mmCIF file of C-alpha atoms in Angstrom:
data_model
loop_
_atom_site.group_PDB
_atom_site.id
_atom_site.type_symbol
_atom_site.label_atom_id
_atom_site.label_comp_id
_atom_site.label_asym_id
_atom_site.label_seq_id
_atom_site.Cartn_x
_atom_site.Cartn_y
_atom_site.Cartn_z
ATOM 1 C CA MET A 1 10.821 35.280 -29.684
ATOM 2 C CA SER A 2 7.194 35.087 -28.632
ATOM 3 C CA ALA A 3 5.755 36.413 -25.386
ATOM 4 C CA VAL A 4 5.638 32.860 -24.027
ATOM 5 C CA ASP A 5 9.292 32.293 -24.901
ATOM 6 C CA ASP A 6 10.163 35.564 -23.130
ATOM 7 C CA LEU A 7 8.252 34.502 -19.995
ATOM 8 C CA LEU A 8 9.903 31.072 -19.898
ATOM 9 C CA GLU A 9 13.407 32.236 -20.771
ATOM 10 C CA ASN A 10 14.878 31.691 -17.278
ATOM 11 C CA ILE A 11 12.611 28.820 -16.226
ATOM 12 C CA PRO A 12 13.967 25.298 -16.725
ATOM 13 C CA LEU A 13 11.324 23.003 -18.202
ATOM 14 C CA PRO A 14 11.291 19.216 -17.707
ATOM 15 C CA ARG A 15 11.802 16.922 -20.682
ATOM 16 C CA MET A 16 8.496 16.097 -22.321
ATOM 17 C CA ALA A 17 7.224 13.400 -24.635
ATOM 18 C CA LYS A 18 4.140 13.223 -26.795
ATOM 19 C CA VAL A 19 1.809 10.440 -25.632
ATOM 20 C CA ALA A 20 -1.286 8.975 -27.260
ATOM 21 C CA GLN A 21 -3.851 6.894 -25.393
ATOM 22 C CA ARG A 22 -6.343 4.598 -27.062
ATOM 23 C CA PHE A 23 -9.451 3.216 -25.418
ATOM 24 C CA SER A 24 -11.569 0.273 -26.472
ATOM 25 C CA ARG A 25 -14.752 1.385 -28.189
ATOM 26 C CA PRO A 26 -17.387 -1.299 -27.661
ATOM 27 C CA LYS A 27 -20.557 -0.854 -29.674
ATOM 28 C CA VAL A 28 -23.936 -1.079 -27.954
ATOM 29 C CA GLU A 29 -26.654 -2.213 -30.342
ATOM 30 C CA ASN A 30 -29.666 -1.594 -28.085
ATOM 31 C CA ILE A 31 -29.125 1.429 -25.850
ATOM 32 C CA GLN A 32 -32.490 1.104 -24.068
ATOM 33 C CA GLU A 33 -31.780 -2.508 -23.128
ATOM 34 C CA ALA A 34 -28.222 -1.747 -22.000
ATOM 35 C CA VAL A 35 -29.360 1.149 -19.789
ATOM 36 C CA ASN A 36 -32.148 -0.937 -18.234
ATOM 37 C CA LYS A 37 -29.746 -3.804 -17.510
ATOM 38 C CA GLY A 38 -27.267 -1.385 -15.983
ATOM 39 C CA PHE A 39 -29.860 0.106 -13.657
ATOM 40 C CA GLU A 40 -31.127 -3.340 -12.655
ATOM 41 C CA LYS A 41 -27.615 -4.660 -12.041
ATOM 42 C CA GLU A 42 -26.629 -1.735 -9.833
ATOM 43 C CA GLY A 43 -29.982 -1.562 -8.032
ATOM 44 C CA MET A 44 -30.023 2.209 -8.454
ATOM 45 C CA LEU A 45 -33.718 2.553 -9.161
ATOM 46 C CA LYS A 46 -34.593 0.843 -5.859
ATOM 47 C CA THR A 47 -32.995 3.737 -3.991
ATOM 48 C CA LEU A 48 -35.406 6.292 -5.473
ATOM 49 C CA ALA A 49 -38.775 6.991 -3.914
ATOM 50 C CA PRO A 50 -41.695 7.142 -6.359
ATOM 51 C CA GLY A 51 -42.009 10.661 -7.776
ATOM 52 C CA SER A 52 -38.395 11.540 -7.016
ATOM 53 C CA THR A 53 -36.617 14.135 -9.086
ATOM 54 C CA VAL A 54 -33.109 13.456 -10.353
ATOM 55 C CA ALA A 55 -30.584 15.573 -12.241
ATOM 56 C CA LEU A 56 -28.671 14.328 -15.258
ATOM 57 C CA THR A 57 -25.531 15.956 -16.585
ATOM 58 C CA VAL A 58 -23.772 15.086 -19.807
ATOM 59 C CA GLY A 59 -20.367 16.156 -20.958
ATOM 60 C CA SER A 60 -18.362 13.449 -22.607
ATOM 61 C CA ARG A 61 -16.635 13.266 -25.949
ATOM 62 C CA GLY A 62 -16.445 10.281 -28.198
ATOM 63 C CA ILE A 63 -19.730 8.611 -27.322
ATOM 64 C CA ALA A 64 -21.594 7.703 -30.480
ATOM 65 C CA GLY A 65 -25.371 8.036 -30.127
ATOM 66 C CA LEU A 66 -25.087 10.406 -27.165
ATOM 67 C CA PRO A 67 -28.444 12.151 -27.839
ATOM 68 C CA GLU A 68 -30.238 8.783 -27.846
ATOM 69 C CA LEU A 69 -28.446 7.714 -24.670
ATOM 70 C CA VAL A 70 -29.521 10.907 -22.893
ATOM 71 C CA ARG A 71 -33.120 10.451 -24.097
ATOM 72 C CA VAL A 72 -33.169 6.888 -22.741
ATOM 73 C CA LEU A 73 -31.718 7.937 -19.399
#
């Protein structure tokens, strides 16, 4: 037995099932255009005063072209 098995010996565990989730993966041909349209649609840029500083964080898996997307943002 492993250390984990020893620790769980007297603990009842619920039944479990392996699950896979699949997401649609639309392809964006022109990242610059898509980002600009998104900002215009949401009106986000209107909320910023000229010369404002903003922070951008990135931490997502599975996004093709992520470096280009971050550059455009």
